[in-house]
Amino acid sequence: DTEVTQTPKHLVMGMTNKKSLKCEQHMGHRAMYWYKQKAKKPPELMFVYSYEKLSINESVPSRFSPECPNSSLLNLHLHALQPEDSALYLCASSQDNGELFFGEGSRLTVL
Amino acid sequence: GEDVEQSLFLSVREGDSSVINCTYTDSSSTYLYWYKQEPGAGLQLLTYIFSNMDMKQDQRLTVLLNKKDKHLSLRIADTQTGDSAIYFCAESYGGATNKLIFGTGTLLAVQP
């Protein structure tokens, strides 16, 4: 299994809603990542978890809250988002050799 | 992060070779990558090169690295319509937590 699975594929939420994005991998990778990608732009790193501990937070606003319940799962909890947070959210995982495997992404629209 | 620049758009005819260029600024990068992104999809790793290499060939793909000029290129031989996508170069320092810095992306359009 060489897949990174993200759910949901599409999410529409209001600014007062609380929702979560989920990511799962069964490759035994110990690092997992959240990236944000706006239209026609490159992905931008948000968070990195290594061995289930948060190792990098790229100054992301607190309305985005990551969680790593175990080595196979990564969540991104969303609360009080703004319309400008609408984007494709990409999850990735990697082994120690650094090669990142990306999921298909969750496309988020904030109304 | 450091700026990683790519040309925005490249158009080629089916069967021709495509060359996508990338200029990076951080000479301490350990790995340099090429990713492909089709519309509405995630990123697919195509190939990567260690910073101590000059060239890597993988089937239709050839990566050239010029460390002196901080220039990376991806050549796709016999380009097919299925190669139409956005191509991102990326640099990183490697390790267990691999922070990738992506280039601005090049849209490759393959004309039949």
Short mmCIF file of C-alpha atoms in Angstrom, two decimals, chain A residues 31 33 35 37 41-43 45 48 50 55-56 58 88 90 94-100 102-104 107, chain B residues 31 33 35 37 40-45 48 86 88 92 94-105:
data_model
loop_
_atom_site.label_atom_id
_atom_site.label_comp_id
_atom_site.label_asym_id
_atom_site.label_seq_id
_atom_site.Cartn_x
_atom_site.Cartn_y
_atom_site.Cartn_z
CA ALA A 31 6.82 11.87 9.32
CA TYR A 33 2.85 16.83 6.75
CA TYR A 35 0.51 21.62 3.02
CA GLN A 37 -2.13 25.10 -1.94
CA LYS A 41 0.40 28.51 -6.63
CA PRO A 42 2.91 26.02 -5.22
CA PRO A 43 2.12 24.11 -2.02
CA LEU A 45 4.16 23.89 4.29
CA VAL A 48 5.22 18.59 10.18
CA SER A 50 7.76 13.43 13.33
CA SER A 55 8.18 19.31 14.91
CA ILE A 56 7.44 22.22 12.56
CA GLU A 58 5.14 27.42 9.95
CA LEU A 88 -6.51 22.60 -1.50
CA LEU A 90 -2.54 18.33 0.93
CA SER A 94 7.76 10.30 4.32
CA GLN A 95 10.28 7.79 5.52
CA ASP A 96 13.77 8.73 6.66
CA ASN A 97 15.07 9.02 3.08
CA GLY A 98 12.95 12.11 2.65
CA GLU A 99 10.78 11.09 -0.32
CA LEU A 100 7.32 12.59 0.26
CA PHE A 102 1.19 13.08 -1.25
CA GLY A 103 -2.53 12.43 -0.99
CA GLU A 104 -5.03 13.73 -3.54
CA ARG A 107 -10.57 20.98 -1.42
CA TYR B 31 17.99 16.86 -2.50
CA TYR B 33 12.95 16.95 -6.70
CA TYR B 35 6.82 16.66 -8.91
CA GLN B 37 0.41 17.73 -10.55
CA GLY B 40 -7.57 18.56 -9.28
CA ALA B 41 -5.04 16.02 -8.05
CA GLY B 42 -2.23 15.76 -5.52
CA LEU B 43 1.48 15.80 -6.29
CA GLN B 44 3.24 12.82 -7.82
CA LEU B 45 6.98 12.45 -7.31
CA TYR B 48 14.90 13.34 -7.53
CA ILE B 86 1.98 21.43 -13.78
CA PHE B 88 7.10 21.68 -9.65
CA SER B 92 15.07 20.21 0.67
CA GLY B 94 16.46 15.84 3.67
CA GLY B 95 16.31 13.97 6.94
CA ALA B 96 13.46 12.48 8.89
CA THR B 97 11.37 15.66 8.61
CA ASN B 98 11.82 16.72 5.04
CA LYS B 99 10.84 20.36 4.62
CA LEU B 100 10.30 20.88 0.89
CA ILE B 101 10.44 24.34 -0.69
CA PHE B 102 8.51 24.22 -3.96
CA GLY B 103 9.15 26.21 -7.11
CA THR B 104 6.51 28.40 -8.69
CA GLY B 105 5.43 25.65 -11.10
#
